[in-house]
Amino acid sequence: MVSLASGSAPITVATAAVISKSNPKINNTPLFFFARHGSSLLKPNIYPVSRFRKAKATTDSNNQQQQREDEEENFQVLTALRSKYNDIVIVDTPKSRMLLLDSTHNVHSILNKGLNKWTGSYWDEFASFPAIVPKGPIAIYGLGGGTAAHLMLDLWPSLLLEGWEIDEILIDKARDYFGLSDLEKHTQAGGILNVHIGNIFSPTDNVSGRYAGIVVDLFSGGNVLAQLEEVTTWLTLKDRLIPDGRFMVNCGGIHGTTQPKSMDDIWMQNSTIKALSEAFPGKVSWKRMPESSGENFLAITGPLPDLSLWAANVPGHLSETVHKWKPCVCVPSP
């Protein structure tokens, strides 16, 4: 099953959670759940025993207490259905709402409740992207439940966002359960999210020279889409950027088992970054999320930004991570 669903954050769920409509409390017994979509009954899915946890490390001193709290956290399956592209499960807890997709049941979107909207994962990094691109519309390829769009418009309320998603049913559920429809209305500052349903590799609209930046967050079956590991894909997509426009890409994890010469060239173990580096020679930078946030690689195209200036234009916790970006440079053999 091919999907252009948004990227996953497996670290947000320790493993997949036990899901039961009749007894929503996490326990120590694997359970089945069923869901109907039209006349189609989803096959039963067994979720390994586990607990939900935030994509945020806890300190040694409060780790046991946090674990007990998480294990006691109640949750409810709001909907579970199958579309043409995805198995869709939406889970609600007192602290957050999560979108699980495909057979991996990885978390593809999360909406935190309360005052703190930040996720502690790669979606937060996307929110820093507008600070380093020219003025103009920004596209999100792989909109999913709209986590990145929520954070970006919250931080940059005048942004013009265009979110692309292939799965119309997923978008309908995101409107119902993740407040996506609220983003489709103009903010007081004029910002808005316009949603497009379709395949980003063959759009029906003319998107040449359209975007100041493009966020790319495309996964299938827990892996980056194979097209993103091809140089020709990026050579085609770059025509959609205005002059000085950039990509920011969720590149997934390590591919292969070859040991890097040093940690400075560990990016070479990621096939998507390697393809980007060939398509944009000397103009790709990378960073890796910490272990507590999934260890995904992220990449941006264009010259390495002035990191001090970038950090000064984003909130404190984002400014700290901005300084971790570094250019893709091959370390020579000794």
GROMACS .gro file of C-alpha atoms in nm:
model
  334
    1MET     CA    1   0.000   0.000   0.000
    2VAL     CA    2   0.151   0.329  -0.113
    3SER     CA    3   0.088   0.636   0.096
    4LEU     CA    4   0.201   0.995   0.088
    5ALA     CA    5   0.126   1.036   0.455
    6SER     CA    6   0.310   1.273   0.678
    7GLY     CA    7   0.628   1.164   0.851
    8SER     CA    8   0.628   0.953   1.161
    9ALA     CA    9   0.766   1.005   1.508
   10PRO     CA   10   0.804   0.658   1.655
   11ILE     CA   11   0.949   0.801   1.974
   12THR     CA   12   0.613   0.946   2.074
   13VAL     CA   13   0.490   0.596   2.150
   14ALA     CA   14   0.723   0.364   2.338
   15THR     CA   15   0.577   0.088   2.124
   16ALA     CA   16   0.223   0.100   1.986
   17ALA     CA   17  -0.041   0.124   2.258
   18VAL     CA   18  -0.299  -0.128   2.366
   19ILE     CA   19  -0.621  -0.003   2.215
   20SER     CA   20  -0.966  -0.103   2.333
   21LYS     CA   21  -1.297   0.078   2.303
   22SER     CA   22  -1.453  -0.112   2.588
   23ASN     CA   23  -1.164  -0.065   2.830
   24PRO     CA   24  -0.956   0.235   2.724
   25LYS     CA   25  -0.712   0.218   3.013
   26ILE     CA   26  -0.367   0.093   2.922
   27ASN     CA   27  -0.302  -0.242   3.083
   28ASN     CA   28  -0.086  -0.548   3.039
   29THR     CA   29  -0.299  -0.745   2.795
   30PRO     CA   30  -0.288  -0.716   2.413
   31LEU     CA   31  -0.635  -0.643   2.280
   32PHE     CA   32  -0.808  -0.634   1.943
   33PHE     CA   33  -1.004  -0.351   1.793
   34PHE     CA   34  -1.224  -0.336   1.487
   35ALA     CA   35  -1.347  -0.042   1.283
   36ARG     CA   36  -1.579   0.000   0.990
   37HIS     CA   37  -1.532   0.223   0.690
   38GLY     CA   38  -1.838   0.199   0.468
   39SER     CA   39  -1.892  -0.173   0.426
   40SER     CA   40  -1.528  -0.255   0.493
   41LEU     CA   41  -1.435  -0.397   0.830
   42LEU     CA   42  -1.076  -0.341   0.930
   43LYS     CA   43  -0.888  -0.656   1.010
   44PRO     CA   44  -0.815  -0.685   1.381
   45ASN     CA   45  -0.492  -0.516   1.484
   46ILE     CA   46  -0.298  -0.627   1.791
   47TYR     CA   47  -0.117  -0.344   1.963
   48PRO     CA   48   0.181  -0.445   2.178
   49VAL     CA   49   0.151  -0.370   2.547
   50SER     CA   50   0.300  -0.031   2.627
   51ARG     CA   51   0.229   0.321   2.746
   52PHE     CA   52   0.208   0.656   2.580
   53ARG     CA   53   0.493   0.898   2.648
   54LYS     CA   54   0.574   1.245   2.531
   55ALA     CA   55   0.857   1.305   2.290
   56LYS     CA   56   1.057   1.456   2.572
   57ALA     CA   57   1.322   1.307   2.793
   58THR     CA   58   1.267   1.309   3.167
   59THR     CA   59   1.544   1.348   3.422
   60ASP     CA   60   1.667   1.053   3.627
   61SER     CA   61   1.517   1.203   3.942
   62ASN     CA   62   1.160   1.213   3.811
   63ASN     CA   63   1.170   0.932   3.555
   64GLN     CA   64   0.998   0.674   3.775
   65GLN     CA   65   0.725   0.916   3.876
   66GLN     CA   66   0.668   1.016   3.512
   67GLN     CA   67   0.650   0.650   3.414
   68ARG     CA   68   0.385   0.579   3.674
   69GLU     CA   69   0.181   0.877   3.559
   70ASP     CA   70   0.206   0.774   3.196
   71GLU     CA   71   0.110   0.416   3.270
   72GLU     CA   72  -0.200   0.537   3.451
   73GLU     CA   73  -0.303   0.774   3.173
   74ASN     CA   74  -0.642   0.691   3.027
   75PHE     CA   75  -0.698   0.709   2.655
   76GLN     CA   76  -0.978   0.667   2.406
   77VAL     CA   77  -0.984   0.562   2.042
   78LEU     CA   78  -1.188   0.833   1.871
   79THR     CA   79  -1.191   0.668   1.530
   80ALA     CA   80  -1.027   0.375   1.351
   81LEU     CA   81  -1.081   0.321   0.981
   82ARG     CA   82  -0.915   0.230   0.655
   83SER     CA   83  -0.887   0.466   0.360
   84LYS     CA   84  -0.743   0.395   0.017
   85TYR     CA   85  -0.400   0.498   0.144
   86ASN     CA   86  -0.387   0.443   0.518
   87ASP     CA   87  -0.505   0.260   0.824
   88ILE     CA   88  -0.609   0.558   1.035
   89VAL     CA   89  -0.633   0.553   1.415
   90ILE     CA   90  -0.691   0.866   1.623
   91VAL     CA   91  -0.624   0.837   1.995
   92ASP     CA   92  -0.720   1.088   2.263
   93THR     CA   93  -0.559   1.122   2.606
   94PRO     CA   94  -0.605   1.388   2.874
   95LYS     CA   95  -0.282   1.555   2.758
   96SER     CA   96  -0.278   1.513   2.380
   97ARG     CA   97  -0.442   1.374   2.068
   98MET     CA   98  -0.244   1.154   1.830
   99LEU     CA   99  -0.276   1.031   1.473
  100LEU     CA  100  -0.144   0.680   1.408
  101LEU     CA  101  -0.107   0.561   1.050
  102ASP     CA  102  -0.024   0.247   0.850
  103SER     CA  103   0.087  -0.089   0.986
  104THR     CA  104   0.365   0.062   1.198
  105HIS     CA  105   0.116   0.257   1.411
  106ASN     CA  106   0.375   0.532   1.442
  107VAL     CA  107   0.255   0.874   1.547
  108HIS     CA  108   0.225   1.098   1.240
  109SER     CA  109   0.064   1.397   1.411
  110ILE     CA  110   0.016   1.512   1.767
  111LEU     CA  111  -0.188   1.796   1.913
  112ASN     CA  112  -0.103   1.883   2.271
  113LYS     CA  113  -0.370   2.023   2.498
  114GLY     CA  114  -0.317   2.308   2.738
  115LEU     CA  115  -0.088   2.605   2.701
  116ASN     CA  116   0.225   2.425   2.580
  117LYS     CA  117   0.173   2.332   2.214
  118TRP     CA  118   0.533   2.226   2.147
  119THR     CA  119   0.592   1.858   2.075
  120GLY     CA  120   0.960   1.812   2.162
  121SER     CA  121   1.002   1.646   1.822
  122TYR     CA  122   1.084   1.740   1.462
  123TRP     CA  123   0.756   1.929   1.407
  124ASP     CA  124   0.895   2.204   1.630
  125GLU     CA  125   1.193   2.239   1.395
  126PHE     CA  126   0.957   2.303   1.104
  127ALA     CA  127   0.817   2.600   1.297
  128SER     CA  128   1.159   2.768   1.279
  129PHE     CA  129   1.173   2.740   0.899
  130PRO     CA  130   0.996   3.068   0.805
  131ALA     CA  131   1.280   3.265   0.967
  132ILE     CA  132   1.526   3.161   0.692
  133VAL     CA  133   1.317   3.182   0.374
  134PRO     CA  134   1.206   3.481   0.165
  135LYS     CA  135   0.863   3.628   0.208
  136GLY     CA  136   0.603   3.420   0.028
  137PRO     CA  137   0.385   3.107   0.054
  138ILE     CA  138   0.527   2.798   0.224
  139ALA     CA  139   0.412   2.450   0.126
  140ILE     CA  140   0.388   2.146   0.351
  141TYR     CA  141   0.419   1.820   0.159
  142GLY     CA  142   0.265   1.557   0.386
  143LEU     CA  143   0.018   1.761   0.590
  144GLY     CA  144  -0.117   1.469   0.795
  145GLY     CA  145  -0.312   1.595   1.095
  146GLY     CA  146  -0.160   1.942   1.063
  147THR     CA  147   0.086   1.948   1.355
  148ALA     CA  148   0.345   2.151   1.165
  149ALA     CA  149   0.080   2.389   1.031
  150HIS     CA  150  -0.058   2.453   1.380
  151LEU     CA  151   0.286   2.537   1.519
  152MET     CA  152   0.391   2.749   1.221
  153LEU     CA  153   0.077   2.963   1.220
  154ASP     CA  154   0.089   3.000   1.596
  155LEU     CA  155   0.444   3.137   1.574
  156TRP     CA  156   0.404   3.320   1.241
  157PRO     CA  157   0.035   3.422   1.222
  158SER     CA  158   0.073   3.606   0.889
  159LEU     CA  159   0.203   3.298   0.704
  160LEU     CA  160   0.039   3.176   0.387
  161LEU     CA  161   0.059   2.797   0.407
  162GLU     CA  162  -0.037   2.543   0.144
  163GLY     CA  163  -0.072   2.192   0.282
  164TRP     CA  164  -0.065   1.894   0.050
  165GLU     CA  165  -0.200   1.550   0.139
  166ILE     CA  166  -0.300   1.263  -0.087
  167ASP     CA  167  -0.556   1.111   0.152
  168GLU     CA  168  -0.886   1.302   0.148
  169ILE     CA  169  -1.034   1.089   0.426
  170LEU     CA  170  -0.735   1.166   0.646
  171ILE     CA  171  -0.790   1.538   0.588
  172ASP     CA  172  -1.158   1.502   0.680
  173LYS     CA  173  -1.059   1.335   1.007
  174ALA     CA  174  -0.796   1.602   1.074
  175ARG     CA  175  -1.068   1.864   1.037
  176ASP     CA  176  -1.291   1.674   1.278
  177TYR     CA  177  -1.032   1.587   1.543
  178PHE     CA  178  -0.721   1.806   1.502
  179GLY     CA  179  -0.869   2.151   1.447
  180LEU     CA  180  -0.748   2.166   1.087
  181SER     CA  181  -1.058   2.359   0.979
  182ASP     CA  182  -0.962   2.638   1.220
  183LEU     CA  183  -0.638   2.686   1.028
  184GLU     CA  184  -0.835   2.720   0.704
  185LYS     CA  185  -0.972   3.053   0.828
  186HIS     CA  186  -0.772   3.375   0.815
  187THR     CA  187  -0.594   3.477   1.132
  188GLN     CA  188  -0.615   3.838   1.249
  189ALA     CA  189  -0.273   3.887   1.088
  190GLY     CA  190  -0.394   3.742   0.757
  191GLY     CA  191  -0.232   3.398   0.774
  192ILE     CA  192  -0.413   3.089   0.652
  193LEU     CA  193  -0.371   2.724   0.558
  194ASN     CA  194  -0.500   2.626   0.214
  195VAL     CA  195  -0.540   2.249   0.183
  196HIS     CA  196  -0.476   2.064  -0.143
  197ILE     CA  197  -0.574   1.700  -0.196
  198GLY     CA  198  -0.350   1.528  -0.446
  199ASN     CA  199  -0.018   1.368  -0.533
  200ILE     CA  200   0.262   1.621  -0.492
  201PHE     CA  201   0.465   1.447  -0.762
  202SER     CA  202   0.193   1.515  -1.021
  203PRO     CA  203  -0.001   1.825  -0.909
  204THR     CA  204  -0.290   1.940  -1.123
  205ASP     CA  205  -0.212   2.308  -1.052
  206ASN     CA  206   0.086   2.495  -1.192
  207VAL     CA  207   0.324   2.527  -0.897
  208SER     CA  208   0.635   2.641  -1.083
  209GLY     CA  209   0.814   2.923  -0.899
  210ARG     CA  210   0.542   2.934  -0.636
  211TYR     CA  211   0.692   2.875  -0.292
  212ALA     CA  212   0.939   3.056  -0.069
  213GLY     CA  213   0.989   2.730   0.116
  214ILE     CA  214   0.870   2.371   0.109
  215VAL     CA  215   0.853   2.146   0.414
  216VAL     CA  216   0.879   1.782   0.306
  217ASP     CA  217   0.749   1.518   0.548
  218LEU     CA  218   0.657   1.216   0.335
  219PHE     CA  219   0.662   0.862   0.466
  220SER     CA  220   0.510   0.525   0.377
  221GLY     CA  221   0.515   0.221   0.601
  222GLY     CA  222   0.744   0.395   0.847
  223ASN     CA  223   1.004   0.481   0.581
  224VAL     CA  224   1.083   0.790   0.378
  225LEU     CA  225   0.924   0.771   0.034
  226ALA     CA  226   1.163   0.611  -0.212
  227GLN     CA  227   1.123   0.905  -0.453
  228LEU     CA  228   1.296   1.133  -0.202
  229GLU     CA  229   1.609   0.921  -0.226
  230GLU     CA  230   1.641   1.000  -0.598
  231VAL     CA  231   1.835   1.303  -0.724
  232THR     CA  232   1.594   1.352  -1.015
  233THR     CA  233   1.306   1.408  -0.773
  234TRP     CA  234   1.479   1.706  -0.613
  235LEU     CA  235   1.587   1.851  -0.947
  236THR     CA  236   1.220   1.850  -1.046
  237LEU     CA  237   1.087   1.986  -0.717
  238LYS     CA  238   1.335   2.275  -0.699
  239ASP     CA  239   1.156   2.445  -0.991
  240ARG     CA  240   0.867   2.508  -0.750
  241LEU     CA  241   1.077   2.743  -0.537
  242ILE     CA  242   1.114   3.116  -0.587
  243PRO     CA  243   1.471   3.258  -0.598
  244ASP     CA  244   1.650   3.190  -0.266
  245GLY     CA  245   1.373   2.950  -0.163
  246ARG     CA  246   1.460   2.645   0.045
  247PHE     CA  247   1.349   2.295   0.137
  248MET     CA  248   1.336   2.164   0.492
  249VAL     CA  249   1.311   1.785   0.490
  250ASN     CA  250   1.240   1.514   0.745
  251CYS     CA  251   1.487   1.255   0.616
  252GLY     CA  252   1.417   0.970   0.856
  253GLY     CA  253   1.692   0.763   1.014
  254ILE     CA  254   2.011   0.583   0.922
  255HIS     CA  255   2.017   0.359   0.615
  256GLY     CA  256   2.276   0.083   0.597
  257THR     CA  257   2.534  -0.038   0.846
  258THR     CA  258   2.855   0.127   0.723
  259GLN     CA  259   3.035   0.301   1.008
  260PRO     CA  260   3.103   0.672   0.943
  261LYS     CA  261   3.458   0.806   0.957
  262SER     CA  262   3.337   1.057   1.216
  263MET     CA  263   3.012   1.193   1.356
  264ASP     CA  264   3.050   1.490   1.121
  265ASP     CA  265   2.977   1.272   0.818
  266ILE     CA  266   2.717   1.041   0.970
  267TRP     CA  267   2.470   1.218   0.740
  268MET     CA  268   2.615   1.009   0.456
  269GLN     CA  269   2.429   0.710   0.601
  270ASN     CA  270   2.101   0.878   0.511
  271SER     CA  271   1.994   0.822   0.151
  272THR     CA  272   1.770   1.127   0.132
  273ILE     CA  273   2.042   1.368   0.245
  274LYS     CA  274   2.284   1.209   0.000
  275ALA     CA  275   2.037   1.268  -0.284
  276LEU     CA  276   1.985   1.628  -0.172
  277SER     CA  277   2.361   1.684  -0.162
  278GLU     CA  278   2.392   1.569  -0.521
  279ALA     CA  279   2.100   1.784  -0.634
  280PHE     CA  280   2.226   2.090  -0.442
  281PRO     CA  281   2.604   2.048  -0.423
  282GLY     CA  282   2.759   2.249  -0.140
  283LYS     CA  283   2.418   2.385  -0.039
  284VAL     CA  284   2.274   2.132   0.205
  285SER     CA  285   2.292   2.144   0.584
  286TRP     CA  286   2.183   1.879   0.830
  287LYS     CA  287   2.113   1.803   1.191
  288ARG     CA  288   2.003   1.497   1.383
  289MET     CA  289   1.734   1.497   1.646
  290PRO     CA  290   1.843   1.363   1.986
  291GLU     CA  291   1.769   1.006   2.088
  292SER     CA  292   1.481   1.122   2.308
  293SER     CA  293   1.318   1.276   1.998
  294GLY     CA  294   1.360   0.986   1.758
  295GLU     CA  295   1.704   1.050   1.603
  296ASN     CA  296   1.555   1.158   1.270
  297PHE     CA  297   1.780   1.347   1.032
  298LEU     CA  298   1.664   1.686   0.908
  299ALA     CA  299   1.805   1.876   0.611
  300ILE     CA  300   1.775   2.226   0.467
  301THR     CA  301   1.886   2.342   0.125
  302GLY     CA  302   2.058   2.668   0.038
  303PRO     CA  303   2.363   2.828   0.201
  304LEU     CA  304   2.405   2.763   0.572
  305PRO     CA  305   2.203   3.041   0.738
  306ASP     CA  306   2.351   3.286   0.985
  307LEU     CA  307   2.277   3.070   1.288
  308SER     CA  308   2.297   3.355   1.538
  309LEU     CA  309   2.047   3.562   1.341
  310TRP     CA  310   1.822   3.260   1.294
  311ALA     CA  311   1.834   3.182   1.667
  312ALA     CA  312   1.745   3.541   1.752
  313ASN     CA  313   1.423   3.516   1.550
  314VAL     CA  314   1.274   3.203   1.709
  315PRO     CA  315   1.161   3.115   2.063
  316GLY     CA  316   1.416   3.013   2.324
  317HIS     CA  317   1.393   2.636   2.302
  318LEU     CA  318   1.416   2.651   1.922
  319SER     CA  319   1.706   2.897   1.929
  320GLU     CA  320   1.909   2.644   2.127
  321THR     CA  321   1.866   2.375   1.860
  322VAL     CA  322   1.933   2.611   1.566
  323HIS     CA  323   2.304   2.610   1.648
  324LYS     CA  324   2.320   2.235   1.583
  325TRP     CA  325   2.282   2.275   1.205
  326LYS     CA  326   2.602   2.206   1.011
  327PRO     CA  327   2.692   2.188   0.641
  328CYS     CA  328   2.717   1.854   0.464
  329VAL     CA  329   3.090   1.809   0.426
  330CYS     CA  330   3.260   1.480   0.343
  331VAL     CA  331   3.539   1.414   0.592
  332PRO     CA  332   3.851   1.308   0.397
  333SER     CA  333   4.014   0.975   0.471
  334PRO     CA  334   4.324   0.998   0.691
   0.00000   0.00000   0.00000
